[in-house]
Structures are given as C-alpha cells and as structure tokens.
PDB file of C-alpha atoms in Angstrom:
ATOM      1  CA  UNK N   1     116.542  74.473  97.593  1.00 46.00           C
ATOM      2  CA  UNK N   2     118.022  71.601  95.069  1.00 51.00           C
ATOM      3  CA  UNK N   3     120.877  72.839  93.848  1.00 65.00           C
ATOM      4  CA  UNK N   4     120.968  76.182  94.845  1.00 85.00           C
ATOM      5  CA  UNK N   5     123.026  75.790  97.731  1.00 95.00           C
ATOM      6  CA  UNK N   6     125.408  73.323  96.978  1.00 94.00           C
ATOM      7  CA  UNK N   7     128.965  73.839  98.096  1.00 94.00           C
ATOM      8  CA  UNK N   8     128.095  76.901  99.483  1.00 97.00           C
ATOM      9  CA  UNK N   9     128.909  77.391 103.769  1.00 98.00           C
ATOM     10  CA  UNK N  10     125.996  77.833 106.203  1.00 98.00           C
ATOM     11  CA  UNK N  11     126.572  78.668 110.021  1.00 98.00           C
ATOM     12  CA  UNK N  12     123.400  77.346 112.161  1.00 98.00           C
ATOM     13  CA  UNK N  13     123.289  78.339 115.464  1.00 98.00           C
ATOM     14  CA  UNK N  14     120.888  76.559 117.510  1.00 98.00           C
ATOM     15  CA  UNK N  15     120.995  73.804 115.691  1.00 98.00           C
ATOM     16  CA  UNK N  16     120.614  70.826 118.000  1.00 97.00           C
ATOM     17  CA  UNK N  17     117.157  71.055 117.630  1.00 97.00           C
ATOM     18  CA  UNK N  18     113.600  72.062 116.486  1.00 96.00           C
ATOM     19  CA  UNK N  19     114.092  74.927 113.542  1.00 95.00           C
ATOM     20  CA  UNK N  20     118.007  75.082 113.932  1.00 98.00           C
ATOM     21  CA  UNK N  21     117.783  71.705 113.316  1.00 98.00           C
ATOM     22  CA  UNK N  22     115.677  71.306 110.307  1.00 98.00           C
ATOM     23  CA  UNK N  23     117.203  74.361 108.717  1.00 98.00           C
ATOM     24  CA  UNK N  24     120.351  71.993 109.181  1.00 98.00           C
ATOM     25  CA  UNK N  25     118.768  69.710 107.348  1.00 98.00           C
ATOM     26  CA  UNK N  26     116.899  71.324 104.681  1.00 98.00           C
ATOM     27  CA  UNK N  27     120.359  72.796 103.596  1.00 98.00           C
ATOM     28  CA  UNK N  28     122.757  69.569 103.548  1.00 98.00           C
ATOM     29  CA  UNK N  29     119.725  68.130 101.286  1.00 97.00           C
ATOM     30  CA  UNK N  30     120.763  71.609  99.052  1.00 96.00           C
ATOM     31  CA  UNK N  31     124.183  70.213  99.190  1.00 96.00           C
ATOM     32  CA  UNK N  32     125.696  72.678 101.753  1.00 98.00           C
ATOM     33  CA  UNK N  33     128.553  72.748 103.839  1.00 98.00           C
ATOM     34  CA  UNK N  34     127.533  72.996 107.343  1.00 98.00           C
ATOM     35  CA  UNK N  35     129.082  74.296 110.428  1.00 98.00           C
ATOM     36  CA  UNK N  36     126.098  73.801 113.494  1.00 98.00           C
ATOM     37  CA  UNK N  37     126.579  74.821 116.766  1.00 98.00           C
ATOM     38  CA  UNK N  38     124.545  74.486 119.869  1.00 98.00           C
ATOM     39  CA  UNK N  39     125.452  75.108 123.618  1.00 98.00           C
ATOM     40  CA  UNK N  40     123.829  71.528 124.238  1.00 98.00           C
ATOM     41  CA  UNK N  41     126.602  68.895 123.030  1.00 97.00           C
ATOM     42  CA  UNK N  42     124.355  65.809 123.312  1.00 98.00           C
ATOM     43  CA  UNK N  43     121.619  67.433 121.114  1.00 98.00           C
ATOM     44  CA  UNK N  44     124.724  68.577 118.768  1.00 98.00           C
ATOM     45  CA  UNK N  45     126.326  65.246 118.331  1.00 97.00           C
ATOM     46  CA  UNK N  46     123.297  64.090 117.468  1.00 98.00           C
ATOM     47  CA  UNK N  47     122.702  66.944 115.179  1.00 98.00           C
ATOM     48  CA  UNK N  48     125.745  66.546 113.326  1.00 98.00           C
ATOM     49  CA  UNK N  49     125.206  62.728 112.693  1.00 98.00           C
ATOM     50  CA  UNK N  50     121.678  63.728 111.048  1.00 98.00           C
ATOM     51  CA  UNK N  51     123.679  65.764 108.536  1.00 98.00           C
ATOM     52  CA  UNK N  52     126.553  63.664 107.993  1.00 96.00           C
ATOM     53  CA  UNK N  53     123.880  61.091 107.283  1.00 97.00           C
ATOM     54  CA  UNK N  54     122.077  62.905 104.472  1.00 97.00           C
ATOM     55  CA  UNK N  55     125.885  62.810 103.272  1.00 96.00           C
ATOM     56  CA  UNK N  56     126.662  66.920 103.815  1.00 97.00           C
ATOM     57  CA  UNK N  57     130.090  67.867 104.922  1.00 96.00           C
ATOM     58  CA  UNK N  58     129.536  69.450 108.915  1.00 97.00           C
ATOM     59  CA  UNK N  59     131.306  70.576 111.470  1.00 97.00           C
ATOM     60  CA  UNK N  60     129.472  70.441 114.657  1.00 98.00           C
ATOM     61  CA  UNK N  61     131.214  73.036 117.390  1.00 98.00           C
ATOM     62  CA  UNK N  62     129.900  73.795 120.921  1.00 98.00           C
ATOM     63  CA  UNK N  63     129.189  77.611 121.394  1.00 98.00           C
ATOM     64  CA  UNK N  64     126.904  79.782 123.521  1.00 98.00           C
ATOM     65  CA  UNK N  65     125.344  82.683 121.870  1.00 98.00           C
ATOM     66  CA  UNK N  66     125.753  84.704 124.713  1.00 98.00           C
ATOM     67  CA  UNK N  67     129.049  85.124 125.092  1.00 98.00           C
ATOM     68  CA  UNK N  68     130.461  87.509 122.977  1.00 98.00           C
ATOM     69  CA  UNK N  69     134.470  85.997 123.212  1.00 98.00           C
ATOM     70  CA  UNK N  70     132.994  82.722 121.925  1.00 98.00           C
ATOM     71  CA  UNK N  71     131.537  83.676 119.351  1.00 98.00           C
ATOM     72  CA  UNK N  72     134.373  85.825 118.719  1.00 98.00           C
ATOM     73  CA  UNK N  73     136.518  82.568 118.272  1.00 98.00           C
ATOM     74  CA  UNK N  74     133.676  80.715 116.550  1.00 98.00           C
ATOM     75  CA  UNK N  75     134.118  83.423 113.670  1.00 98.00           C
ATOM     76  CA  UNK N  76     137.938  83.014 113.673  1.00 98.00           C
ATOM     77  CA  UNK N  77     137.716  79.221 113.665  1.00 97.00           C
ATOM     78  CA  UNK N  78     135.207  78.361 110.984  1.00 98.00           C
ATOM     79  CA  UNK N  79     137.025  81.482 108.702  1.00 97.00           C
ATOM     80  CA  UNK N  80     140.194  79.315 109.489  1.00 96.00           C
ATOM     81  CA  UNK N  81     139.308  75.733 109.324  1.00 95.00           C
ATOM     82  CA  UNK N  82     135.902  76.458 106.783  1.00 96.00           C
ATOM     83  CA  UNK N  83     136.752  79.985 105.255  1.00 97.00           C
ATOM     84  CA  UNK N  84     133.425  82.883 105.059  1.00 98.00           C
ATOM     85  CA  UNK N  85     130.038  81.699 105.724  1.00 98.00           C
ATOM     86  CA  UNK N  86     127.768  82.209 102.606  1.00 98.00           C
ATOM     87  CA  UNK N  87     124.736  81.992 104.718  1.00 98.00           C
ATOM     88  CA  UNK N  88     124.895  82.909 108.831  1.00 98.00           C
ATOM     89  CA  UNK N  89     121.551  81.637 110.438  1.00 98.00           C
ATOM     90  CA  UNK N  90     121.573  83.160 113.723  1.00 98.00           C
ATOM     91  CA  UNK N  91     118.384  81.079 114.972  1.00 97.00           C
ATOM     92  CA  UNK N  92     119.405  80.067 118.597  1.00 97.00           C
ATOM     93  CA  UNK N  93     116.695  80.823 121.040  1.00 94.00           C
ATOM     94  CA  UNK N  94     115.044  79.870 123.788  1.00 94.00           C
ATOM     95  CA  UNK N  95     111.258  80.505 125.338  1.00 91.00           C
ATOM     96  CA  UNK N  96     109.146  81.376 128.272  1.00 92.00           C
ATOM     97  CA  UNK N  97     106.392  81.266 128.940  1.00 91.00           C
ATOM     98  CA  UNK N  98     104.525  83.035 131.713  1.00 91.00           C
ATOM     99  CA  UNK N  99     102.262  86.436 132.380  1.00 92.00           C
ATOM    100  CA  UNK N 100     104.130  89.216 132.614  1.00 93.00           C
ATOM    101  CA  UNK N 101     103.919  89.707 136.372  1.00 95.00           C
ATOM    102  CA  UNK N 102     105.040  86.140 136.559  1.00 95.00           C
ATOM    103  CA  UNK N 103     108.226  85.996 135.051  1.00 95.00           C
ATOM    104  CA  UNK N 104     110.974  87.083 136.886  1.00 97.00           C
ATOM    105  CA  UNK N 105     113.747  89.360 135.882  1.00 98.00           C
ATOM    106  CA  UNK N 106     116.380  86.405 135.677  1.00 98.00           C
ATOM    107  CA  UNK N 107     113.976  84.976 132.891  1.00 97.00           C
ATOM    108  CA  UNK N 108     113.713  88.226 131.290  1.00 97.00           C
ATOM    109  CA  UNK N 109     118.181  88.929 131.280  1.00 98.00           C
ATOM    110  CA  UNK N 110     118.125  85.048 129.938  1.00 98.00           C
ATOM    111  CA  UNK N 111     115.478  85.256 127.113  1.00 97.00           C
ATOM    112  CA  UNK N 112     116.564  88.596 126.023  1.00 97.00           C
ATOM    113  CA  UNK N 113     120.422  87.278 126.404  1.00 98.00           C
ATOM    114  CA  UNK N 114     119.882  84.631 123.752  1.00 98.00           C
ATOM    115  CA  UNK N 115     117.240  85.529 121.959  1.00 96.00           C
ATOM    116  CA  UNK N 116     118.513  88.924 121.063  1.00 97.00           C
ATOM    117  CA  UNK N 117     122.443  89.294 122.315  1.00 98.00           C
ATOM    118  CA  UNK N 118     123.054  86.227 120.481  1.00 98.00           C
ATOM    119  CA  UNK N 119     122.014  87.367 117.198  1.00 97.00           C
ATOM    120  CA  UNK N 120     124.047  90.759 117.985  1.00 97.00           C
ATOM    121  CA  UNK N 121     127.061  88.759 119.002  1.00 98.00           C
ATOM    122  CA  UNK N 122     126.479  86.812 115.452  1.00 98.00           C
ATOM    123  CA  UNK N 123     126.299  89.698 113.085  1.00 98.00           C
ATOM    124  CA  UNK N 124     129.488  91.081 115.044  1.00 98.00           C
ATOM    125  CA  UNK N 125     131.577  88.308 114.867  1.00 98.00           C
ATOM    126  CA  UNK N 126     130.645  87.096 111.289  1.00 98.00           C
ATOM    127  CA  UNK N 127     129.301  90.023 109.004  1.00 97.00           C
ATOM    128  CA  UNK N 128     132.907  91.918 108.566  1.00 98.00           C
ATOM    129  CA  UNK N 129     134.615  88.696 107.152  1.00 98.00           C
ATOM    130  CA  UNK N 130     131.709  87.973 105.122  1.00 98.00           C
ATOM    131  CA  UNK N 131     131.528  92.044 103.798  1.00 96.00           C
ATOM    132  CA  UNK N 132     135.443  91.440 102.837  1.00 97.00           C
ATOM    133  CA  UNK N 133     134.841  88.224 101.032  1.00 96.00           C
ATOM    134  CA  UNK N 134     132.358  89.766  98.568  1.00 91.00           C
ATOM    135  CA  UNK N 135     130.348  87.731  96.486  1.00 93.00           C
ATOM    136  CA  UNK N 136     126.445  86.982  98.072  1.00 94.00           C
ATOM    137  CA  UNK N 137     126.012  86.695 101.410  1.00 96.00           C
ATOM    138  CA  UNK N 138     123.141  86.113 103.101  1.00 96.00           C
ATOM    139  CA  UNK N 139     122.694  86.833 106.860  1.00 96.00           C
ATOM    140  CA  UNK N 140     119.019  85.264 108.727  1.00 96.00           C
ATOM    141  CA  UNK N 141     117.924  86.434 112.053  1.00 95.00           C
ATOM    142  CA  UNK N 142     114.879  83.797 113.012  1.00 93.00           C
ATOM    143  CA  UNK N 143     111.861  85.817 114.740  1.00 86.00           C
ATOM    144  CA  UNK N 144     109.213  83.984 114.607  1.00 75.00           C
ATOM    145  CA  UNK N 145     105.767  85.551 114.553  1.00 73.00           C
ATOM    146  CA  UNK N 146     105.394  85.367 117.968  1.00 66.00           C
ATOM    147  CA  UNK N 147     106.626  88.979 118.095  1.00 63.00           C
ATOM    148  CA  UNK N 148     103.462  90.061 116.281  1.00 69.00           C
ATOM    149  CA  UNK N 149     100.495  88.797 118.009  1.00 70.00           C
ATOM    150  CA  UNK N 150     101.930  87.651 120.659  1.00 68.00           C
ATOM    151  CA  UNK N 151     100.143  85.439 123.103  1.00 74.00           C
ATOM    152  CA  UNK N 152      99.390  86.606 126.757  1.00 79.00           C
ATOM    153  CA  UNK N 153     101.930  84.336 128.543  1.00 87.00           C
ATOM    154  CA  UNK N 154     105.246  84.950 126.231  1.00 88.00           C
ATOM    155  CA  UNK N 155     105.990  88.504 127.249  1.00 89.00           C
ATOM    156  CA  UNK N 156     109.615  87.862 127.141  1.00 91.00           C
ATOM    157  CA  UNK N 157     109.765  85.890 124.161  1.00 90.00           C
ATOM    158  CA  UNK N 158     107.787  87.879 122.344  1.00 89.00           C
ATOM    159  CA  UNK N 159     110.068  90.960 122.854  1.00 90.00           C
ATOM    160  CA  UNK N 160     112.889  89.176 122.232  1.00 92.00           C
ATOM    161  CA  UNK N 161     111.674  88.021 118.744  1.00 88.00           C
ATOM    162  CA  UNK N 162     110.152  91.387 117.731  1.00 87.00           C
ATOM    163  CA  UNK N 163     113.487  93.369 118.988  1.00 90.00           C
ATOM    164  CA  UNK N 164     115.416  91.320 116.037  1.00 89.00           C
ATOM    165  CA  UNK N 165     112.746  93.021 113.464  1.00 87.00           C
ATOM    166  CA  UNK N 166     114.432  96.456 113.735  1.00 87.00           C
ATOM    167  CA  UNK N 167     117.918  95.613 113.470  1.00 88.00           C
ATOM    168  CA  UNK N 168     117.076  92.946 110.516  1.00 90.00           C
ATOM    169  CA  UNK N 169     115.112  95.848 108.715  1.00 89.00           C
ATOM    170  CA  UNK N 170     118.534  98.300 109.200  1.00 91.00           C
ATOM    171  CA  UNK N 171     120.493  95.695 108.042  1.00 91.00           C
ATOM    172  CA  UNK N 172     118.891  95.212 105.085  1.00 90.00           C
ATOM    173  CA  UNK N 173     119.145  98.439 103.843  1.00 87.00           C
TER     174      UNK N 173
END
C-alpha cells in the first residue's frame, strides 16, 4: 500500500482493535490521514497513539455504530474538521457465539444492530458527501467469511456478515 494512499482520508470504524485496528495501521504506514472511531475509548486512545506513533495524522473520536444521530454527526464533524473520506471502512462488529437455540433474541437485536445497522448507518451518513466530492472513493463493508461456511455456533454472526454481501454487491453496481 506504499504510496498509494498517502494524504488521502480513511474513516475506520471499529478500530480499537483486532482488524479495525490493523487496517488502522496498515494505512498510516500508506501515509493516510486517519479518523478511527470505536465505542470503547480506552481501546481508542490506545488506538490512536499506535497511529500517531507510526507518525500518521489521526483523529481518534468516540462513536457507536448503532446509533444513527451519531453517526449522523460523525459525518458532519470529520467533513468539517477533516473534509470527505477517500476511503470509509465500515468494519465495526462484534460476535457470538452460541447454537442457534441458545442465543437469545437480545444477542440476535445486538449482533445484527452492529454488525449490519452500523454499516447502514455508515453508508448513510458518509456516501452522499463523498458522491458530491467526486474524485475516487472507495467505500469497505468487512464480512468476513464467516457468512459462507459458517460454523454451527455463530448463527448470529454469521447472518450478520453475510446480510452485508447483498447490499455491498448493489452498491457496487
């Protein structure tokens, strides 16, 4: 990614850790400017001092996925303080794992809630401004495989991750 990236804006979600975090990563090594954002402000700060460390400009701001009025104001913020994203990785998630019969609904409205709202709330908030700015833009839903052969105890996750397949593929087009 040398190179490529550099100077351009990326918007992580779920970046305080695992892939949100190395995606963080791989693109202030490209030479990105970074806004991450996490609903987990320990993991963020930390987040954020990773970046800043591999000498990348970032912006670390609190935000849950979920909520559509935060993200919202996320959008206006960053277009305000940053200007467009170039690149909008919406990769928060979260998992569960238990057989079907054994996860209750509340685990279902959460997974589904993050995993999938979230990246709708994304695309809402962000792809308009990005459409108006022109140039290339590049918007990345993370769904892992897991929504493909799924294992037997990650019912909800794995719906959660193959929902974001259909959407991605309309988008695209």
């Amino acid at each position: 990614m040398a190179n490529t990236f550099s100077g351009k804006l990326v918007l992580v979600t779920g970046a305080g850790s695992g892939i949100g975090l190395e995606i963080a990563l791989a693109f202030a090594r490209a030479g990105a400017r970074l806004v991450i954002t996490d609903v987990n402000t320990g993991a963020l700060g930390v987040a954020e001092a990773a970046v800043a460390a591999l000498g990348a400009s970032c912006v670390a701001v609190r935000c849950d996925v979920t909520s559509e009025e935060e993200m919202l104001g996320l959008a206006e913020r960053v277009k305000a303080q940053a200007g467009v994203p170039d690149i909008l990785v919406n990769n928060a998630g979260i998992g569960y794992f238990g057989l079907f019969l054994d996860t209750p609904l509340a685990a279902w409205r959460r997974v589904l809630d993050v995993n999938v709202m979230g990246v709708v709330h994304g695309i809402r908030a962000f792809l308009p401004a990005m459409r108006n700015a022109g140039g290339e833009r590049w918007l990345v839903n993370v769904a892992p495989t897991a929504g493909f052969p799924p294992a037997p105890s990650m019912s909800a996750y794995a719906a959660s991750k193959h929902a974001l397949v259909g959407p991605s593929a309309v988008l695209a087009m």
